Coordinates of C-alpha atoms in Angstrom, one line a residue:
M1 CA -0.1 0.0 0.0
K2 CA 1.4 3.1 -1.0
I3 CA 0.8 6.4 1.0
D4 CA -0.5 9.4 -1.7
I5 CA -0.5 12.5 0.8
I6 CA 2.8 11.8 2.0
K7 CA 5.7 14.8 1.2
K8 CA 2.7 17.8 0.2
L9 CA -0.2 18.4 1.9
A10 CA -3.3 18.5 -0.6
L11 CA -5.2 21.8 1.3
C12 CA -7.9 24.6 0.3
A13 CA -7.1 28.3 0.3
C14 CA -9.1 29.4 2.4
V15 CA -8.4 27.2 5.5
A16 CA -4.8 27.4 5.5
A17 CA -5.4 31.2 6.1
G18 CA -6.6 30.1 9.7
L19 CA -9.8 28.6 11.0
G20 CA -9.7 32.4 12.9
L21 CA -10.5 33.2 8.6
A22 CA -12.8 30.6 7.8
S23 CA -15.9 29.9 8.4
C24 CA -17.9 26.7 10.3
E25 CA -18.3 24.9 6.7
D26 CA -15.2 25.8 5.5
F27 CA -13.7 24.2 8.0
L28 CA -15.5 20.8 7.7
T29 CA -16.5 21.4 3.5
I30 CA -14.3 23.1 1.4
T31 CA -12.5 21.1 -1.1
P32 CA -7.7 21.6 -1.3
K33 CA -7.4 23.5 -3.9
D34 CA -3.5 24.1 -3.0
K35 CA -0.2 22.3 -1.7
I36 CA 1.9 23.0 0.8
V37 CA 5.7 21.5 1.2
E38 CA 5.3 18.9 3.8
E39 CA 9.2 20.9 5.9
D40 CA 8.3 24.0 5.2
F41 CA 4.9 23.7 6.6
W42 CA 4.1 23.2 9.7
E43 CA 5.1 26.3 11.9
D44 CA 2.1 27.6 14.1
K45 CA -1.1 26.2 15.1
N46 CA -2.6 26.9 12.0
D47 CA -1.2 24.5 9.5
L48 CA -2.5 22.3 12.0
E49 CA -5.7 22.4 12.4
N50 CA -5.4 23.0 9.0
V51 CA -4.1 19.3 9.1
V52 CA -7.1 18.9 10.8
A53 CA -9.4 20.0 8.9
A54 CA -8.2 17.2 5.9
C55 CA -8.5 15.2 8.1
Y56 CA -12.4 14.7 8.1
K57 CA -12.1 15.8 4.5
R58 CA -10.5 11.9 4.0
L59 CA -13.1 10.3 5.1
V60 CA -15.5 12.2 2.6
D61 CA -13.3 11.2 -0.2
N62 CA -15.8 9.3 -2.7
D63 CA -14.3 6.3 -2.8
I64 CA -14.1 5.6 1.2
L65 CA -18.1 7.4 0.2
T66 CA -18.6 4.6 -1.5
K67 CA -17.2 1.3 0.5
Y68 CA -19.1 2.7 3.7
I69 CA -22.9 1.0 1.8
Q70 CA -20.4 -2.0 0.1
W71 CA -19.2 -2.2 3.4
G72 CA -21.1 -2.2 5.2
E73 CA -24.7 -3.3 3.6
V74 CA -24.4 -4.7 0.7
R75 CA -23.8 -8.1 1.6
S76 CA -25.9 -8.3 4.2
D77 CA -29.8 -9.0 3.3
N78 CA -31.1 -5.3 2.9
F79 CA -30.2 -5.1 -0.7
E80 CA -31.0 -6.2 -4.3
K81 CA -28.9 -5.4 -7.3
T82 CA -31.8 -3.6 -9.3
V83 CA -33.0 -5.2 -12.5
G84 CA -31.1 -4.4 -15.5
V85 CA -28.4 -2.9 -13.4
N86 CA -25.4 -4.4 -14.9
D87 CA -22.5 -4.9 -12.2
Q88 CA -21.2 -8.1 -11.9
N89 CA -18.7 -6.6 -9.2
L90 CA -22.0 -5.9 -6.2
L91 CA -24.1 -9.3 -7.4
N92 CA -20.0 -11.4 -6.8
L93 CA -20.6 -9.1 -2.9
M94 CA -23.9 -10.0 -3.3
N95 CA -23.3 -13.9 -3.5
A96 CA -20.4 -14.0 -1.1
N97 CA -18.0 -15.0 -4.7
L98 CA -15.0 -12.4 -2.6
L99 CA -12.0 -12.1 -5.5
P100 CA -9.2 -10.2 -4.3
T101 CA -8.9 -8.6 -7.3
N102 CA -12.0 -7.0 -6.9
G103 CA -10.3 -3.2 -5.8
M104 CA -12.8 -3.0 -3.7
F105 CA -10.8 -4.7 -1.1
S106 CA -8.5 -2.0 -0.8
W107 CA -7.7 -0.4 1.7
T108 CA -5.3 1.9 0.5
A109 CA -8.2 5.2 1.4
F110 CA -8.5 4.5 4.7
Y111 CA -4.6 3.7 5.8
N112 CA -4.2 7.7 3.9
A113 CA -7.0 9.0 5.7
I114 CA -5.0 7.2 9.3
N115 CA -1.8 9.0 8.1
Y116 CA -3.3 12.8 7.5
C117 CA -4.5 11.5 11.4
N118 CA -1.0 11.0 12.1
K119 CA 0.8 13.6 11.0
V120 CA -0.6 15.9 13.1
L121 CA 0.2 13.7 15.9
A122 CA 3.3 13.2 15.2
H123 CA 4.1 17.7 15.4
G124 CA 1.4 18.8 17.8
P125 CA 4.0 18.8 20.1
E126 CA 6.3 20.6 18.2
I127 CA 4.1 23.9 17.2
L128 CA 3.4 23.1 21.0
E129 CA 6.3 24.3 21.8
R130 CA 6.4 26.7 18.3
D131 CA 4.3 28.9 19.0
E132 CA 3.1 31.0 21.9
S133 CA -0.6 30.7 20.9
F134 CA -0.8 27.6 21.5
S135 CA -1.6 26.4 24.8
Q136 CA -1.4 22.8 25.7
G137 CA -5.4 23.3 25.9
D138 CA -5.7 24.2 23.0
W139 CA -3.9 21.2 21.7
E140 CA -5.8 18.6 23.8
P141 CA -9.0 18.8 22.1
L142 CA -7.1 18.5 18.3
K143 CA -5.5 15.7 20.0
A144 CA -9.1 13.3 20.8
E145 CA -9.9 14.2 17.9
V146 CA -7.6 13.3 14.8
I147 CA -6.7 9.9 17.7
T148 CA -11.0 9.7 17.7
L149 CA -10.9 10.1 13.9
R150 CA -8.3 7.6 14.0
A151 CA -9.7 5.1 15.8
Y152 CA -12.9 5.2 13.7
S153 CA -11.0 3.9 10.7
H154 CA -9.2 1.1 12.1
F155 CA -12.5 -0.2 13.5
W156 CA -14.0 0.3 9.5
L157 CA -10.5 -1.7 8.6
L158 CA -11.1 -4.4 11.7
R159 CA -15.1 -4.8 11.2
T160 CA -14.3 -5.4 7.2
F161 CA -10.9 -7.3 7.6
G162 CA -10.5 -9.2 10.5
E163 CA -7.1 -8.0 10.7
V164 CA -6.1 -5.0 9.5
P165 CA -2.4 -2.8 10.4
Y166 CA -3.2 -1.0 12.9
V167 CA -1.0 2.6 12.5
T168 CA 0.9 4.7 14.9
E169 CA 3.3 6.0 12.4
D170 CA 3.0 9.2 9.9
Y171 CA 5.1 8.3 6.7
N172 CA 6.5 11.1 4.5
N173 CA 8.4 9.8 1.2
D174 CA 6.1 9.5 -1.5
E175 CA 7.4 6.1 -3.0
Q176 CA 6.9 4.2 1.1
E177 CA 5.5 2.1 1.7
L178 CA 3.6 0.2 5.0
K179 CA 5.3 -2.3 6.1
L180 CA 3.9 -3.5 8.5
P181 CA 2.5 -6.9 9.4
Q182 CA -1.3 -8.0 10.7
S183 CA -2.9 -7.0 13.8
T184 CA -4.8 -9.9 15.4
Q185 CA -8.5 -8.5 15.4
L186 CA -8.3 -8.5 19.7
Q187 CA -5.0 -7.3 19.6
V188 CA -6.7 -3.4 16.9
L189 CA -10.0 -3.6 19.5
D190 CA -7.4 -3.4 22.6
S191 CA -6.3 -0.4 21.0
I192 CA -8.4 1.6 19.6
V193 CA -10.0 0.9 23.4
N194 CA -6.5 2.4 24.6
D195 CA -6.3 5.5 22.2
L196 CA -10.6 6.7 22.7
E197 CA -10.3 5.7 26.6
S198 CA -7.3 7.9 27.0
V199 CA -8.3 11.0 24.8
K200 CA -12.5 10.7 25.8
D201 CA -12.3 13.0 28.8
I202 CA -10.3 15.9 26.9
A203 CA -11.9 15.9 23.8
M204 CA -14.7 19.1 23.5
Q205 CA -16.9 19.3 24.7
D206 CA -19.4 21.9 22.2
Y207 CA -18.1 24.4 19.7
N208 CA -21.2 26.7 20.0
D209 CA -22.2 25.9 16.7
N210 CA -24.3 23.5 15.4
V211 CA -22.6 22.5 12.3
W212 CA -19.7 22.1 14.7
N213 CA -20.8 20.4 17.1
K214 CA -22.5 17.8 14.7
G215 CA -19.4 17.8 12.1
R216 CA -16.5 17.6 14.6
I217 CA -15.6 15.3 17.5
T218 CA -16.9 15.6 20.6
R219 CA -16.7 14.2 23.5
K220 CA -20.6 12.6 23.2
A221 CA -19.1 11.1 19.6
V222 CA -15.9 9.6 22.1
Y223 CA -18.2 7.4 23.6
T224 CA -20.2 7.0 21.5
L225 CA -17.1 5.0 19.3
L226 CA -16.0 3.9 22.8
A227 CA -19.9 2.6 23.5
D228 CA -19.6 1.4 19.9
V229 CA -15.8 -0.6 20.5
Y230 CA -17.0 -2.2 23.7
L231 CA -19.5 -4.0 22.4
W232 CA -17.8 -5.0 19.6
R233 CA -15.2 -6.3 21.9
A234 CA -17.5 -7.8 24.5
S235 CA -19.3 -10.4 21.6
Y236 CA -16.3 -11.3 20.3
K237 CA -15.0 -12.6 24.1
A238 CA -18.3 -13.9 24.3
G239 CA -18.1 -16.3 21.1
N240 CA -14.9 -17.4 22.2
N241 CA -13.0 -17.0 18.6
Q242 CA -9.5 -17.1 18.4
P243 CA -7.7 -14.9 16.2
F244 CA -6.6 -15.9 12.8
K245 CA -3.6 -17.7 12.5
I246 CA -0.6 -15.6 12.9
E247 CA 3.0 -16.9 14.0
G248 CA 4.2 -15.9 16.7
Q249 CA 1.9 -13.8 18.1
E250 CA -2.2 -16.1 19.4
R251 CA -3.0 -14.8 23.0
P252 CA -5.4 -17.2 24.3
A253 CA -8.3 -16.5 25.5
E254 CA -6.8 -16.7 29.8
E255 CA -4.3 -13.7 28.7
Y256 CA -8.3 -11.5 27.7
S257 CA -7.6 -8.2 30.4
T258 CA -11.6 -8.5 30.5
T259 CA -14.3 -10.8 30.2
A260 CA -17.8 -9.7 27.7
E261 CA -19.7 -9.3 30.4
Q262 CA -16.4 -6.2 31.7
D263 CA -16.9 -5.0 28.2
Y264 CA -20.5 -5.1 27.7
H265 CA -20.8 -3.1 31.2
K266 CA -17.9 -0.6 29.8
C267 CA -20.5 -0.2 27.1
I268 CA -23.6 0.5 28.6
E269 CA -21.0 3.0 30.7
C270 CA -20.6 4.6 27.5
C271 CA -24.6 4.7 26.3
D272 CA -25.8 6.0 29.4
E273 CA -22.7 9.1 29.7
V274 CA -24.0 9.6 26.0
I275 CA -27.3 10.0 26.8
R276 CA -26.3 11.8 29.9
I277 CA -25.2 15.1 27.5
M278 CA -27.3 14.9 25.3
K279 CA -30.0 15.3 28.3
A280 CA -27.9 18.1 29.2
E281 CA -28.1 19.6 25.8
K282 CA -31.9 19.6 25.2
L283 CA -32.7 20.4 28.8
K284 CA -30.9 24.1 28.2
T285 CA -32.7 24.3 24.9
L286 CA -35.7 24.2 26.0
V287 CA -34.5 26.4 29.6
S288 CA -33.1 28.8 27.0
S289 CA -36.4 28.9 24.5
G290 CA -38.8 29.6 27.4
Q291 CA -40.4 25.9 27.0
F292 CA -39.2 24.4 30.7
V293 CA -38.7 26.7 33.8
A294 CA -37.1 24.6 35.9
N295 CA -33.8 23.3 34.5
N296 CA -33.9 20.1 36.8
I297 CA -36.5 17.9 35.2
E298 CA -36.3 13.9 34.0
L299 CA -36.1 14.0 30.5
T300 CA -37.2 11.0 29.2
F301 CA -36.5 9.6 25.6
D302 CA -40.1 10.8 23.9
D303 CA -38.4 14.0 24.6
L304 CA -35.3 13.2 22.7
L305 CA -36.6 11.2 19.5
I306 CA -37.2 14.1 17.1
P307 CA -40.9 12.6 17.1
N308 CA -43.6 11.5 13.6
T309 CA -46.6 13.5 15.2
T310 CA -47.5 16.4 17.1
R311 CA -47.4 16.5 20.3
D312 CA -48.9 18.3 23.4
M313 CA -46.7 16.7 27.3
G314 CA -48.1 19.3 28.9
E315 CA -44.9 20.8 29.3
Y316 CA -44.3 21.6 25.7
S317 CA -44.6 20.8 22.5
T318 CA -42.2 20.2 18.4
T319 CA -43.8 20.0 15.4
V320 CA -43.3 16.5 12.9
G321 CA -41.1 15.3 10.2
A322 CA -38.3 13.1 11.9
Y323 CA -36.9 12.1 8.6
D324 CA -36.9 15.8 7.5
N325 CA -34.7 17.1 10.6
I326 CA -32.0 13.5 9.7
F327 CA -31.5 13.9 7.5
G328 CA -33.3 16.4 5.0
K329 CA -32.1 19.8 7.0
K330 CA -29.2 17.4 8.3
N331 CA -26.7 18.3 12.0
S332 CA -29.8 17.7 14.4
S333 CA -30.8 17.3 17.8
E334 CA -30.0 14.1 17.8
S335 CA -27.2 14.1 15.0
I336 CA -24.1 12.9 17.7
F337 CA -22.1 12.7 14.7
E338 CA -21.7 13.1 11.2
L339 CA -19.6 13.9 7.9
Q340 CA -20.3 16.6 6.3
V341 CA -21.1 17.2 3.1
E342 CA -21.8 20.1 1.0
G343 CA -22.4 19.5 -2.2
N344 CA -20.4 21.4 -4.4
S345 CA -17.1 20.6 -4.0
Y346 CA -17.9 17.9 -2.3
S347 CA -21.5 15.4 -3.4
N348 CA -22.4 12.7 -1.4
T349 CA -21.8 9.7 -4.5
M350 CA -24.0 7.2 -2.6
V351 CA -26.9 9.3 -4.6
G352 CA -24.9 11.8 -6.5
G353 CA -24.7 9.7 -9.8
T354 CA -23.4 11.0 -13.4
K355 CA -25.6 11.4 -16.5
D356 CA -23.7 8.2 -17.3
G357 CA -24.6 6.5 -13.8
G358 CA -21.9 5.6 -10.6
A359 CA -24.8 6.4 -8.5
L360 CA -25.3 3.3 -5.5
V361 CA -27.8 4.7 -4.0
W362 CA -29.7 7.1 -6.0
N363 CA -29.2 8.7 -8.8
I364 CA -30.1 12.5 -9.0
E365 CA -28.7 13.4 -12.3
K366 CA -30.6 11.4 -14.7
A367 CA -33.6 11.2 -11.8
T368 CA -33.3 7.1 -11.0
Q369 CA -32.2 4.7 -8.5
G370 CA -29.0 3.1 -8.7
S371 CA -27.6 -0.1 -8.7
L372 CA -28.8 -1.4 -5.1
N373 CA -32.2 -1.6 -4.6
C374 CA -34.0 -2.6 -0.8
S375 CA -34.7 -6.5 -0.6
N376 CA -38.7 -7.1 -1.0
N377 CA -38.1 -8.6 2.3
L378 CA -37.6 -5.7 3.7
F379 CA -41.0 -5.6 3.2
T380 CA -43.5 -7.9 1.4
S381 CA -45.4 -10.8 4.0
S382 CA -48.9 -11.3 4.9
D383 CA -48.0 -11.1 8.7
E384 CA -47.2 -7.9 9.5
H385 CA -47.2 -7.8 12.7
P386 CA -43.8 -6.6 14.7
N387 CA -44.4 -9.3 18.1
T388 CA -42.8 -12.6 16.5
L389 CA -39.0 -13.2 17.7
I390 CA -37.6 -14.7 14.1
P391 CA -39.8 -12.8 11.9
S392 CA -39.6 -12.7 8.4
Y393 CA -40.2 -9.1 7.5
V394 CA -38.6 -6.7 8.3
Y395 CA -41.0 -3.9 8.9
A396 CA -44.8 -3.9 10.1
K397 CA -47.7 -1.7 8.5
T398 CA -47.8 1.2 10.0
D399 CA -43.5 1.8 10.0
M400 CA -42.8 5.1 8.9
R401 CA -39.5 4.3 8.9
K402 CA -40.5 1.5 5.2
W403 CA -41.7 5.4 3.5
E404 CA -38.4 6.3 4.5
T405 CA -36.1 3.7 3.4
I406 CA -38.1 3.1 -0.2
Q407 CA -39.5 5.6 -2.8
F408 CA -43.7 3.6 -2.7
E409 CA -44.9 4.2 -6.0
K410 CA -48.3 2.0 -5.9
A411 CA -49.8 -0.3 -4.3
G412 CA -47.8 -3.9 -4.7
Q413 CA -44.6 -2.8 -6.9
V414 CA -42.2 -5.6 -6.9
N415 CA -39.1 -2.9 -7.7
L416 CA -37.7 -1.1 -4.0
P417 CA -35.4 2.0 -5.1
I418 CA -33.9 3.4 -1.7
A419 CA -35.3 7.3 -0.8
K420 CA -32.8 7.8 1.8
Y421 CA -30.3 10.1 1.3
Y422 CA -31.1 11.1 -2.2
A423 CA -35.2 12.3 -0.1
K424 CA -34.9 15.8 1.4
T425 CA -38.9 15.9 2.2
V426 CA -40.8 12.4 2.8
T427 CA -44.9 13.2 3.0
Q428 CA -46.2 10.4 4.0
G429 CA -50.5 10.2 2.9
S430 CA -53.3 12.4 4.7
T431 CA -52.5 12.7 8.9
T432 CA -55.3 9.8 9.6
T433 CA -54.5 8.0 6.9
A434 CA -50.7 8.3 8.5
I435 CA -52.0 7.3 11.7
T436 CA -54.4 4.2 12.0
D437 CA -53.5 2.4 8.7
N438 CA -49.9 2.6 7.1
T439 CA -51.2 -0.6 4.7
L440 CA -49.4 0.0 1.0
E441 CA -53.3 0.6 -0.5
N442 CA -54.2 3.5 2.0
M443 CA -50.9 5.4 2.1
T444 CA -49.7 7.9 -0.7
V445 CA -46.9 9.9 -0.5
S446 CA -44.5 12.6 -1.7
Y447 CA -41.5 13.2 -1.5
T448 CA -38.7 16.9 -2.9
T449 CA -35.4 16.1 -4.1
R450 CA -31.9 17.2 -3.2
T451 CA -30.7 19.0 -6.0
K452 CA -28.3 18.0 -8.7
A453 CA -24.6 18.7 -6.1
C454 CA -26.0 16.1 -3.3
D455 CA -25.0 17.8 -0.5
A456 CA -26.5 14.6 2.2
N457 CA -24.6 13.8 5.0
W458 CA -23.6 10.8 6.1
I459 CA -24.2 10.2 9.2
V460 CA -21.7 7.8 12.1
Y461 CA -23.9 7.9 14.6
R462 CA -27.2 9.9 16.0
L463 CA -28.8 8.5 19.6
S464 CA -30.9 5.7 18.6
D465 CA -27.9 4.1 17.8
V466 CA -26.3 4.1 21.6
M467 CA -30.5 3.6 22.5
L468 CA -30.0 0.3 21.0
M469 CA -26.5 -0.1 21.6
K470 CA -27.6 0.0 25.5
A471 CA -29.7 -2.2 24.7
E472 CA -27.4 -5.5 23.5
A473 CA -25.7 -5.0 25.6
M474 CA -28.8 -5.2 28.2
S475 CA -30.3 -8.4 26.6
Q476 CA -27.0 -10.1 27.5
L477 CA -25.8 -9.3 31.0
Y478 CA -29.1 -9.9 32.8
D479 CA -32.0 -12.1 32.8
D480 CA -34.9 -9.8 35.5
E481 CA -38.0 -8.0 34.8
E482 CA -36.3 -4.6 35.7
N483 CA -33.4 -4.3 33.3
L484 CA -35.1 -6.0 30.4
T485 CA -38.2 -4.1 30.8
E486 CA -35.9 -0.8 30.4
A487 CA -33.8 -3.1 27.6
F488 CA -37.4 -3.7 26.4
N489 CA -38.3 0.1 27.1
L490 CA -35.4 1.8 24.9
C491 CA -36.6 -0.7 21.5
R492 CA -40.2 0.7 22.0
S493 CA -39.2 4.4 22.6
I494 CA -37.8 4.7 19.0
Y495 CA -40.5 1.3 17.1
K496 CA -43.5 4.5 19.0
R497 CA -42.0 6.7 17.2
S498 CA -42.4 5.5 13.7
N499 CA -45.4 3.7 14.4
P500 CA -46.8 6.6 16.3
G501 CA -51.0 4.7 14.3
A502 CA -50.3 1.7 16.1
Y503 CA -50.5 3.6 20.6
Q504 CA -53.4 5.6 19.6
P505 CA -57.6 3.9 20.3
G506 CA -58.9 2.4 17.6
S507 CA -55.3 1.8 15.1
K508 CA -55.1 -1.2 13.4
G509 CA -51.5 -1.2 13.4
D510 CA -49.5 -3.1 15.8
S511 CA -47.5 -2.1 19.2
L512 CA -44.8 -4.4 20.4
D513 CA -46.3 -6.2 23.7
I514 CA -43.7 -6.9 26.3
T515 CA -44.7 -10.3 27.1
V516 CA -43.1 -12.0 23.5
F517 CA -39.9 -10.3 24.4
M518 CA -39.7 -11.1 27.5
S519 CA -36.4 -13.4 28.1
K520 CA -32.5 -12.1 26.9
E521 CA -32.8 -14.1 24.2
G522 CA -36.1 -12.2 23.3
I523 CA -34.4 -8.8 23.6
E524 CA -31.7 -9.5 21.6
S525 CA -33.8 -10.9 19.0
L526 CA -35.8 -7.8 18.9
V527 CA -32.8 -5.2 19.0
M528 CA -31.4 -6.8 16.4
A529 CA -34.3 -5.8 14.0
E530 CA -35.6 -2.2 15.7
R531 CA -31.4 -1.9 15.2
Q532 CA -32.5 -3.2 11.1
R533 CA -35.7 -1.0 10.8
E534 CA -33.8 2.2 11.9
F535 CA -30.7 1.9 9.6
V536 CA -31.0 0.4 6.5
A537 CA -29.0 2.2 4.0
E538 CA -26.2 3.5 6.9
G539 CA -24.1 1.1 7.2
K540 CA -23.9 -0.9 10.3
R541 CA -26.5 -4.1 9.0
W542 CA -23.4 -5.8 7.9
F543 CA -21.4 -4.4 11.1
D544 CA -25.0 -6.0 13.5
L545 CA -24.7 -9.5 11.4
V546 CA -20.7 -9.7 11.9
R547 CA -21.1 -8.8 15.7
Y548 CA -24.0 -11.5 16.6
A549 CA -22.1 -14.1 14.9
Q550 CA -19.3 -13.8 16.7
R551 CA -21.1 -13.4 19.5
R552 CA -22.7 -16.7 18.7
G553 CA -19.2 -18.3 17.8
G554 CA -21.1 -19.4 14.2
T555 CA -23.4 -17.8 11.3
Q556 CA -26.4 -20.6 12.1
E557 CA -28.5 -18.1 14.0
M558 CA -26.6 -14.8 11.6
L559 CA -27.6 -17.0 8.7
A560 CA -31.2 -17.7 9.3
L561 CA -31.1 -13.8 8.8
L562 CA -29.3 -13.2 5.9
T563 CA -30.6 -15.6 3.7
R564 CA -34.8 -14.4 3.9
K565 CA -33.6 -12.3 0.3
F566 CA -32.3 -16.0 -1.6
A567 CA -34.3 -17.9 -3.0
S568 CA -34.2 -21.8 -1.5
D569 CA -30.8 -23.0 -4.7
N570 CA -29.0 -20.2 -4.0
K571 CA -29.9 -19.7 -0.2
K572 CA -27.8 -22.9 0.7
A573 CA -25.0 -22.3 -1.7
I574 CA -25.0 -19.0 0.7
E575 CA -24.5 -21.1 3.6
A576 CA -22.2 -23.2 2.2
K577 CA -20.5 -20.8 1.7
L578 CA -20.4 -18.2 5.1
S579 CA -20.3 -21.8 7.2
T580 CA -17.5 -20.2 9.5
I581 CA -16.4 -16.9 11.3
Q582 CA -13.5 -15.9 9.0
S583 CA -16.0 -16.2 4.9
L584 CA -17.4 -13.4 7.0
F585 CA -14.6 -11.5 6.1
S586 CA -13.1 -9.5 3.2
P587 CA -10.3 -10.2 1.7
I588 CA -7.6 -8.4 1.9
N589 CA -6.9 -7.0 -1.8
I590 CA -4.0 -9.1 -4.1
S591 CA -2.4 -5.1 -4.9
E592 CA -1.4 -4.8 -0.8
I593 CA -0.6 -8.3 -0.4
R594 CA 1.5 -7.7 -2.9
N595 CA 3.6 -4.7 -2.0
N596 CA 3.8 -5.7 2.1
G597 CA 4.8 -9.5 2.1
L598 CA 4.3 -9.5 5.9
L599 CA 0.4 -9.5 5.1
H600 CA -1.1 -12.8 5.2
Q601 CA -4.6 -13.4 3.5
N602 CA -7.6 -14.2 4.8
E603 CA -7.9 -18.8 4.3
V604 CA -11.1 -17.9 3.2
W605 CA -11.1 -16.4 0.3
A606 CA -8.0 -17.5 -2.9
V607 CA -5.5 -15.9 -3.3
D608 CA -6.1 -17.3 -7.3
E609 CA -6.3 -13.9 -9.6
S610 CA -9.1 -15.3 -11.4
T611 CA -11.3 -16.8 -9.1
S612 CA -12.5 -17.3 -5.3
K613 CA -12.6 -21.4 -3.4
T614 CA -16.0 -21.0 -2.2
D615 CA -17.4 -21.2 -6.3
N616 CA -16.9 -24.7 -6.1
L617 CA -19.7 -24.6 -3.2

């Protein structure tokens, strides 16, 4: 892997003038234009802050934006290839024919982002000594930002490939190649945890600007990522999976620094801290606007979640439109961290496309769907109610999220184009119809699309993610009524927000029945279902399935969920190909293996340049 950002740093002219002269949007979204020779560059705090800005820009690189969907979604049960689209690479990925020669398995873009972070960490102490106007108090939150962004990039790589090099040094030569061995999954997880724990309490709490508070790393963003990593590590340990074999680097179970139980507790602690911060922020907003008089009122999750119906709490009221606020307007009150895309210099390539195609989700230029369609199993069933532990469908009939996920065209439609991201607003029928009977036959839906220069942000974390991570961890720890009820209520709040009609008198919809889910297995099943309903096309589903399989110590139960979208003949082939935990991780691109002799290929996938071992299964 060659690092392509080394001798010269691509930085925008506006940002190069210093943060004091740039708007908040500029810092996070302007395209790098000028190149500055590195050895003449690191002079003062402005130079350092410019490279911090570049770290964020790396993470909305076109290649990385595409991989968020390719790596985090396409292999899951959420998507099918659009009929008429000739994309054999996507079809191979869906059918578990993973070829090491495929460019989608190149990880260079992520390591370029990591290298930017490492440059800040390498040169920050120098500038601290050189620039008298730059204090330790200025440096610490910047350090927390880039360590967290580095951890975020490594976490993507780990969840995709299993074993990856953990890089903490920067590279200074364009021709220099990254030649480090892979670390085991557990070693990478330990490194990420240690890094995040070291900065979680020095990250910035409030930038006094909403775009920066959502588009830059804050304390609650660090805690949220840390919760996610603890949840993954706990699941890894719970399944007693040994690391892939690397000579001399085996870590027997007795050497684990913590148990799965301890990591689940740490996940809950981190989630509780994020929730505490978000409640304090919400209360402060309500008090300052005069909607609350006292600042010691305990807010509920219904208070924090943006509703889909107007409701009078006796204290204050709010307007409708969770989708419009979260995805349309962007940077909502529920947002914890989202990568900013302003739509001109940087466009969201998942929905941008060109007149010749190229978009994965939606092609705004052609006003047509992209290469991916939602899977029919998300929406079609003769028994559409939510109260079952092993559903054959995803969305209940009153769930507003299905119309926010797909573009509804007509009753009985088979083609399911993805609306999320491309739609700026989603309007669902008349009030009476939308509330009491959100069925295909009785629903009318209209969409306001984004402009040609697509400005849809990539939302990394939002409140519902934290709520469901906590519920998942609780499902693994507790079997008593009090804790199971709390976990159920976390899921119920999210479900109720998108199924308001199911909780009104005379509704034809189904509310969640707590008696169905009142067990550890029941809550775990509910969390998995609710995460799928909430996060379609947000780069989470495949990793949810892998985490579930690792926790179970095998793929059988995960495959029962995954193969719902496959016909019976294809189903058996997929089950054979994905019979081991190792098969859930992608192959390393062959060019990375050639350039770095210290790497080894995931043994499940062939290194032959024309085929995969699994083709014969």
